[in-house]
Tab-separated table of C-alpha atoms and ligand atoms in Angstrom:
chain	number	residue	atom	x	y	z
A	1	MET	CA	11.491	-24.123	6.592
A	2	SER	CA	13.651	-21.430	4.709
A	3	VAL	CA	12.590	-18.008	5.597
A	4	ALA	CA	14.057	-15.786	2.860
A	5	GLU	CA	16.363	-12.954	3.931
A	6	LEU	CA	14.888	-9.950	2.145
A	7	GLU	CA	16.988	-8.727	-0.524
A	8	PRO	CA	17.716	-4.807	-0.803
A	9	ILE	CA	16.262	-3.873	-4.373
A	10	ASN	CA	19.667	-1.658	-4.915
A	11	GLY	CA	18.508	-0.689	-8.195
A	12	ASP	CA	17.955	-4.018	-9.740
A	13	PHE	CA	14.196	-5.636	-9.626
A	14	GLU	CA	14.728	-8.644	-11.709
A	15	GLY	CA	13.857	-12.044	-9.747
A	16	LYS	CA	13.587	-10.304	-6.659
A	17	HIS	CA	10.565	-10.783	-3.986
A	18	ILE	CA	8.861	-7.555	-2.629
A	19	VAL	CA	8.036	-8.251	0.606
A	20	SER	CA	8.868	-4.861	2.715
A	21	MET	CA	9.602	-1.327	2.070
A	22	ASN	CA	12.556	-1.764	4.265
A	23	GLN	CA	14.092	-3.517	0.590
A	24	PHE	CA	13.867	-0.213	-0.861
A	25	GLU	CA	16.098	2.939	-0.708
A	26	ARG	CA	14.995	6.421	-2.095
A	27	PRO	CA	16.403	5.699	-5.584
A	28	ASP	CA	14.454	2.273	-5.844
A	29	ILE	CA	11.147	4.046	-5.024
A	30	GLU	CA	12.474	6.787	-7.577
A	31	MET	CA	12.704	4.382	-10.242
A	32	VAL	CA	9.066	2.835	-9.503
A	33	MET	CA	7.649	6.158	-9.563
A	34	GLU	CA	9.305	7.037	-13.072
A	35	GLY	CA	8.212	3.519	-14.417
A	36	ALA	CA	4.554	4.223	-13.193
A	37	GLU	CA	4.498	7.283	-14.973
A	38	GLU	CA	5.576	5.544	-17.883
A	39	MET	CA	2.824	3.000	-17.643
A	40	ALA	CA	0.411	5.736	-17.177
A	41	ALA	CA	1.496	7.522	-20.465
A	42	MET	CA	1.661	4.266	-22.207
A	43	VAL	CA	-2.247	3.380	-21.074
A	44	ASP	CA	-3.092	6.431	-22.069
A	45	GLU	CA	-1.945	6.285	-25.416
A	46	GLN	CA	-2.770	2.678	-26.215
A	47	GLY	CA	-4.169	0.869	-23.427
A	48	ARG	CA	-2.048	-2.116	-23.274
A	49	SER	CA	1.312	-3.689	-24.298
A	50	ASN	CA	2.535	-7.064	-24.838
A	51	ILE	CA	6.120	-6.988	-22.861
A	52	LEU	CA	4.770	-9.850	-20.594
A	53	ASP	CA	2.492	-11.713	-23.128
A	54	ASP	CA	4.681	-15.076	-22.385
A	55	LEU	CA	4.174	-14.737	-18.660
A	56	VAL	CA	1.526	-16.062	-16.009
A	57	VAL	CA	0.768	-13.852	-13.132
A	58	ALA	CA	-1.105	-15.534	-9.942
A	59	ASN	CA	-3.061	-13.377	-7.871
A	60	LEU	CA	-3.587	-15.536	-4.502
A	61	PHE	CA	-5.707	-13.602	-2.142
A	62	TYR	CA	-6.794	-14.920	1.313
A	63	GLU	CA	-8.254	-11.870	2.504
A	64	PRO	CA	-10.762	-9.633	1.097
A	65	SER	CA	-9.962	-7.359	-1.266
A	66	THR	CA	-11.276	-5.182	-4.297
A	67	ARG	CA	-8.604	-2.773	-5.197
A	68	THR	CA	-5.486	-4.551	-4.734
A	69	PHE	CA	-6.630	-7.719	-6.332
A	70	LEU	CA	-8.644	-6.448	-9.382
A	71	SER	CA	-5.701	-4.028	-10.039
A	72	PHE	CA	-3.020	-6.848	-10.037
A	73	GLU	CA	-5.052	-8.462	-12.479
A	74	ALA	CA	-5.559	-5.237	-14.441
A	75	ALA	CA	-1.893	-4.579	-14.436
A	76	ALA	CA	-0.972	-7.996	-15.408
A	77	LYS	CA	-3.454	-8.081	-18.336
A	78	ARG	CA	-2.852	-4.566	-19.445
A	79	LEU	CA	1.053	-5.847	-20.139
A	80	GLY	CA	-0.256	-9.013	-21.892
A	81	ALA	CA	0.336	-11.695	-19.039
A	82	ALA	CA	-2.179	-13.899	-18.330
A	83	THR	CA	-3.763	-14.396	-14.724
A	84	ILE	CA	-4.452	-17.581	-12.558
A	85	SER	CA	-6.255	-15.962	-9.668
A	86	SER	CA	-7.578	-17.498	-6.178
A	87	GLN	CA	-9.645	-15.638	-3.748
A	88	GLY	CA	-10.466	-16.377	-0.371
A	89	VAL	CA	-9.386	-18.972	1.978
A	90	GLU	CA	-12.906	-21.362	2.040
A	91	PHE	CA	-11.937	-22.139	-1.877
A	92	SER	CA	-8.444	-23.264	-1.729
A	93	SER	CA	-6.709	-26.071	-0.149
A	94	ILE	CA	-5.749	-24.339	2.585
A	95	SER	CA	-9.089	-25.163	4.171
A	96	LYS	CA	-8.287	-28.590	3.804
A	97	GLY	CA	-5.489	-28.079	5.830
A	98	GLU	CA	-2.679	-27.374	3.295
A	99	THR	CA	0.127	-25.082	4.436
A	100	LEU	CA	0.938	-21.879	2.638
A	101	THR	CA	4.227	-23.124	1.683
A	102	ASP	CA	3.090	-26.249	0.003
A	103	THR	CA	0.342	-24.042	-1.621
A	104	ILE	CA	2.951	-21.632	-2.707
A	105	GLN	CA	5.255	-24.343	-4.489
A	106	THR	CA	2.376	-25.496	-6.420
A	107	VAL	CA	1.700	-21.953	-7.586
A	108	ASP	CA	5.194	-21.092	-8.315
A	109	ALA	CA	4.760	-24.326	-10.667
A	110	TYR	CA	2.254	-22.532	-12.591
A	111	ALA	CA	2.991	-18.726	-12.409
A	112	ASP	CA	5.935	-16.651	-13.156
A	113	THR	CA	5.146	-13.802	-10.386
A	114	ILE	CA	2.966	-14.408	-7.256
A	115	ALA	CA	1.111	-11.712	-5.654
A	116	LEU	CA	0.075	-12.644	-2.317
A	117	ARG	CA	-2.338	-11.337	0.070
A	118	HIS	CA	-2.558	-13.415	3.696
A	119	GLY	CA	-3.897	-12.677	7.070
A	120	GLU	CA	-0.840	-13.134	8.935
A	121	LYS	CA	2.101	-10.930	9.227
A	122	GLY	CA	5.054	-12.449	7.770
A	123	ALA	CA	3.271	-14.561	5.356
A	124	ALA	CA	5.105	-13.101	2.336
A	125	LYS	CA	8.579	-13.546	3.731
A	126	VAL	CA	7.531	-17.150	4.421
A	127	ALA	CA	6.167	-17.591	0.896
A	128	ALA	CA	9.450	-15.851	-0.699
A	129	GLY	CA	11.524	-18.473	1.362
A	130	VAL	CA	10.087	-21.280	-0.886
A	131	ALA	CA	9.140	-19.402	-4.158
A	132	VAL	CA	11.271	-19.164	-7.188
A	133	SER	CA	9.185	-17.004	-9.060
A	134	PRO	CA	9.072	-13.118	-7.158
A	135	VAL	CA	6.414	-13.169	-4.581
A	136	ILE	CA	4.762	-9.529	-4.319
A	137	ASN	CA	3.519	-8.768	-0.874
A	138	GLY	CA	-0.121	-7.338	-1.403
A	139	GLY	CA	-0.624	-7.160	2.371
A	140	ASP	CA	0.503	-9.692	5.088
A	141	GLY	CA	-1.802	-9.332	8.034
A	142	VAL	CA	-1.000	-6.171	10.391
A	143	GLY	CA	2.557	-6.542	8.769
A	144	GLU	CA	3.263	-4.372	5.534
A	145	HIS	CA	1.714	-3.476	2.365
A	146	PRO	CA	4.383	-2.430	-0.103
A	147	THR	CA	2.655	-1.616	-3.148
A	148	GLN	CA	0.147	0.526	-1.596
A	149	ALA	CA	2.887	2.546	-0.048
A	150	LEU	CA	4.569	3.289	-3.557
A	151	LEU	CA	1.283	3.961	-5.083
A	152	ASP	CA	0.632	6.481	-1.925
A	153	MET	CA	4.274	7.848	-2.702
A	154	PHE	CA	3.749	8.100	-6.388
A	155	THR	CA	0.353	10.036	-5.581
A	156	ILE	CA	2.355	12.506	-3.436
A	157	LYS	CA	4.836	13.041	-5.857
A	158	ARG	CA	2.240	13.734	-8.564
A	159	GLU	CA	0.435	16.101	-6.406
A	160	PHE	CA	3.386	18.086	-5.294
A	161	GLY	CA	5.926	17.302	-7.449
A	162	SER	CA	8.387	16.123	-5.259
A	163	ILE	CA	8.609	14.330	-2.145
A	164	SER	CA	10.631	16.722	0.272
A	165	ASP	CA	9.738	19.150	3.293
A	166	LEU	CA	6.613	17.944	3.262
A	167	THR	CA	4.267	17.090	6.836
A	168	VAL	CA	2.339	14.208	6.744
A	169	THR	CA	-0.650	13.437	9.021
A	170	MET	CA	-1.456	9.771	9.440
A	171	LEU	CA	-4.814	9.296	10.972
A	172	GLY	CA	-6.980	6.239	12.707
A	173	ASP	CA	-5.865	2.807	13.212
A	174	LEU	CA	-1.975	2.837	13.089
A	175	ALA	CA	-1.543	-0.136	14.902
A	176	ASN	CA	-3.226	-2.468	12.700
A	177	GLY	CA	-3.136	-0.289	9.477
A	178	ARG	CA	-0.304	-2.002	7.087
A	179	THR	CA	-0.285	0.909	4.754
A	180	VAL	CA	0.951	3.286	7.279
A	181	HIS	CA	3.353	0.902	8.593
A	182	SER	CA	4.678	0.824	4.911
A	183	LEU	CA	3.830	4.449	4.247
A	184	ALA	CA	6.257	5.527	7.321
A	185	ARG	CA	9.222	3.226	6.051
A	186	SER	CA	8.981	4.709	2.583
A	187	LEU	CA	8.682	8.546	3.874
A	188	SER	CA	11.435	7.732	6.140
A	189	LYS	CA	14.058	7.788	2.790
A	190	TYR	CA	13.160	11.137	2.297
A	191	ASN	CA	14.336	14.578	3.388
A	192	GLY	CA	12.515	17.212	5.270
A	193	ILE	CA	9.345	15.042	6.476
A	194	LYS	CA	7.590	15.259	9.266
A	195	ILE	CA	5.171	12.756	10.355
A	196	ASN	CA	2.434	13.369	12.805
A	197	LEU	CA	0.951	10.252	14.333
A	198	VAL	CA	-2.847	10.754	15.018
A	199	SER	CA	-4.496	7.556	16.742
A	200	PRO	CA	-6.396	6.326	20.212
A	201	ARG	CA	-3.969	5.533	22.780
A	202	GLU	CA	-4.798	1.553	22.119
A	203	LEU	CA	-4.297	1.695	18.551
A	204	ARG	CA	-0.853	3.644	18.416
A	205	MET	CA	1.864	2.995	15.389
A	206	PRO	CA	3.674	0.248	16.654
A	207	GLU	CA	7.039	0.845	18.458
A	208	ASP	CA	9.138	-1.183	16.026
A	209	VAL	CA	8.021	1.066	12.925
A	210	ARG	CA	8.488	4.036	15.436
A	211	SER	CA	11.953	3.245	16.269
A	212	GLU	CA	12.877	2.305	12.822
A	213	ILE	CA	12.162	5.881	11.285
A	214	SER	CA	13.378	7.904	14.366
A	215	GLY	CA	16.117	10.267	13.548
A	216	LYS	CA	15.166	10.095	9.638
A	217	VAL	CA	11.595	11.985	10.118
A	218	ASP	CA	10.435	14.495	12.740
A	219	GLN	CA	7.891	12.553	14.496
A	220	GLU	CA	5.020	13.748	16.621
A	221	GLU	CA	1.853	11.599	18.304
A	222	THR	CA	-1.196	12.968	19.592
A	223	GLU	CA	-4.787	11.867	19.972
A	224	HIS	CA	-6.054	15.246	18.534
A	225	LEU	CA	-6.348	15.537	14.742
A	226	GLU	CA	-7.493	19.120	15.389
A	227	ASN	CA	-4.144	19.905	16.858
A	228	VAL	CA	-2.256	19.281	13.612
A	229	LEU	CA	-4.599	20.080	10.452
A	230	GLU	CA	-3.114	23.176	10.176
A	231	GLU	CA	0.293	22.436	9.616
A	232	THR	CA	-0.651	19.257	7.320
A	233	ASP	CA	0.309	18.768	4.121
A	234	VAL	CA	-0.917	15.289	3.297
A	235	LEU	CA	-3.637	14.013	5.510
A	236	TYR	CA	-3.555	10.136	5.238
A	237	VAL	CA	-6.533	8.601	6.880
A	238	THR	CA	-7.022	5.015	7.448
A	239	ARG	CA	-9.987	2.941	8.548
A	240	ILE	CA	-10.600	1.380	11.705
A	241	GLN	CA	-9.394	-2.537	10.993
A	242	LYS	CA	-12.300	-3.974	12.391
A	243	GLU	CA	-10.997	-7.892	11.314
A	244	ARG	CA	-7.981	-7.318	13.600
A	245	PHE	CA	-9.928	-6.769	17.093
A	246	GLU	CA	-10.342	-9.775	19.412
A	247	ASN	CA	-13.187	-8.646	20.533
A	248	SER	CA	-15.964	-6.350	18.963
A	249	GLU	CA	-16.666	-3.938	22.467
A	250	ASP	CA	-13.152	-2.748	21.467
A	251	TYR	CA	-14.076	-2.264	17.811
A	252	GLU	CA	-17.249	-0.359	18.616
A	253	GLN	CA	-15.249	1.634	21.159
A	254	HIS	CA	-12.916	3.030	18.425
A	255	LYS	CA	-14.788	2.582	15.259
A	256	GLN	CA	-16.194	6.472	15.219
A	257	ALA	CA	-12.973	7.458	16.628
A	258	TYR	CA	-12.172	10.445	13.913
A	259	THR	CA	-14.156	11.455	11.045
A	260	VAL	CA	-12.981	13.698	8.474
A	261	ASP	CA	-16.025	16.142	7.720
A	262	ALA	CA	-16.299	19.581	6.209
A	263	GLU	CA	-15.419	21.170	9.241
A	264	ALA	CA	-12.217	19.297	9.453
A	265	MET	CA	-11.529	20.371	5.881
A	266	LYS	CA	-11.838	23.993	6.791
A	267	LEU	CA	-9.032	23.577	9.100
A	268	LEU	CA	-7.010	21.869	6.329
A	269	PRO	CA	-4.873	23.949	4.100
A	270	ARG	CA	-5.692	25.078	0.402
A	271	HIS	CA	-2.794	23.342	-0.849
A	272	ALA	CA	-3.167	20.199	1.249
A	273	ARG	CA	-4.624	16.735	-0.123
A	274	VAL	CA	-6.268	13.985	1.777
A	275	LEU	CA	-5.199	10.198	0.906
A	276	HIS	CA	-6.721	6.985	1.710
A	277	PRO	CA	-5.908	3.503	0.876
A	278	LEU	CA	-9.715	2.426	0.768
A	279	PRO	CA	-11.947	0.968	1.746
A	280	ARG	CA	-13.598	3.917	3.681
A	281	VAL	CA	-16.394	3.026	6.119
A	282	THR	CA	-17.268	6.418	8.479
A	283	GLU	CA	-13.778	7.926	8.744
A	284	ILE	CA	-14.279	10.246	5.558
A	285	HIS	CA	-17.301	11.954	5.349
A	286	HIS	CA	-18.849	11.626	1.580
A	287	GLU	CA	-19.350	15.662	1.566
A	288	VAL	CA	-15.495	15.389	1.574
A	289	ASP	CA	-15.348	13.600	-1.950
A	290	ASN	CA	-15.970	16.777	-3.864
A	291	ASP	CA	-13.240	18.626	-2.269
A	292	ARG	CA	-10.206	19.101	-4.758
A	293	ARG	CA	-8.334	18.214	-2.332
A	294	ALA	CA	-9.468	14.627	-1.675
A	295	VAL	CA	-7.295	12.669	-4.092
A	296	TYR	CA	-8.382	9.111	-2.929
A	297	PHE	CA	-9.974	7.784	-6.080
A	298	ASP	CA	-6.674	9.107	-7.990
A	299	GLN	CA	-4.550	6.864	-5.758
A	300	VAL	CA	-6.862	3.858	-6.993
A	301	ALA	CA	-5.637	4.729	-10.726
A	302	ASN	CA	-2.175	5.200	-9.575
A	303	GLY	CA	-2.224	1.904	-7.820
A	304	MET	CA	-2.609	-0.151	-11.671
A	305	PHE	CA	0.472	1.599	-12.961
A	306	VAL	CA	2.419	1.034	-10.075
A	307	ARG	CA	1.482	-2.393	-10.216
A	308	MET	CA	2.314	-2.585	-13.668
A	309	ASP	CA	5.998	-1.154	-13.458
A	310	LEU	CA	6.380	-3.908	-10.616
A	311	LEU	CA	5.418	-6.866	-12.695
A	312	ALA	CA	7.580	-5.651	-15.389
A	313	LYS	CA	10.318	-5.058	-13.210
A	314	VAL	CA	10.517	-7.969	-11.450
A	315	ASN	CA	10.115	-10.089	-14.490
A	316	GLY	CA	13.564	-8.248	-16.083
A	317	ARG	CA	10.983	-6.169	-18.671
A	318	SER	CA	10.554	-2.729	-19.725
A	319	LEU	CA	8.137	-1.190	-22.291
A	320	GLU	CA	11.194	-0.887	-24.690
A	321	ASP	CA	10.780	-4.587	-24.887
A	322	GLU	CA	7.324	-3.892	-26.719
A	323	GLU	CA	7.244	-5.929	-30.007
A	324	ALA	CA	5.340	-4.213	-32.816
B	401	LIG	C1	-5.915	-1.599	2.874
B	401	LIG	C2	-5.295	-2.845	2.924
B	401	LIG	O1	-5.981	-4.054	2.555
B	401	LIG	O2	-4.506	-3.019	4.101
B	401	LIG	N1	-6.560	-1.423	1.319
B	401	LIG	C3	-6.063	-1.762	0.285
B	401	LIG	O3	-5.208	-2.458	0.090
B	401	LIG	N2	-6.285	-0.519	-0.519
B	401	LIG	C4	-6.473	-0.686	3.596
B	401	LIG	C5	-7.664	-1.166	4.652
B	401	LIG	O4	-8.230	-2.258	4.385
B	401	LIG	O5	-8.198	-0.437	5.382
């Protein structure tokens, strides 16, 4: 079985698989954010475009998803593509024992782009090794979630104007939360970033991510949120990832590890922002939702624009290709 070497984006997305934020340098991230801004303007003006109307996008989601799945669907449709979708292992041939690579080769025959969510770290890379059509990683187990990181970066850019000289505090299950793995890698391409890693000892950011970003960002680990709130510009909250725990006692022990509530918000600077990839369970109190610093529902909208841009880019299209 061939496992694809991850090709750097290097300013050119066409035909490439998007598996890890390690494929991106800062100019590549900037290109996506600019493209997403154009998609947002287009949607605002005309709702949809026809630049992908000869293409089929497959959404293969073998783990639960609301936002990533629906936003890939919406993104494809707003650009005129047709979508074919499969959600849940129980309704797919994987439940009959089919391998991922056989499934991917099949879907590759039907579709021009494959968005894949899978429970195993490395699954997107395996899929990329057999697919001719670009595979976009929609989350691979505890691995990465590059499209989420790009929408998180886009949200930070929109809120702060630029991504530099920011202190980003990542909170929660940093061991199992794939979004923070991809976000930390993305932030490490920018200057003047400090990352506070706040988690229970058992749920620390993995060593490989910490060593990859070391020397590129300042990083500080702590178990105590209150120690870093006052210096925080971006508070990035994550869910304790229940489905990754081998026994329920460990989950029970950690599930209430942190709660961002009105009290915590008092310590957070006025200019700060609170992000969360969602779904939220108990880690952000609902009373925080009305605080103007809470932007997690703006992230949701931004996600569709980022995925529209990526679908266009990997297929070598842009809004300039629109036909009247
Ligand atoms: C995240 C994921 O699936 O990793 N959700 C998402 O895609 N927005 C975060 C999570 O499930 O906690």
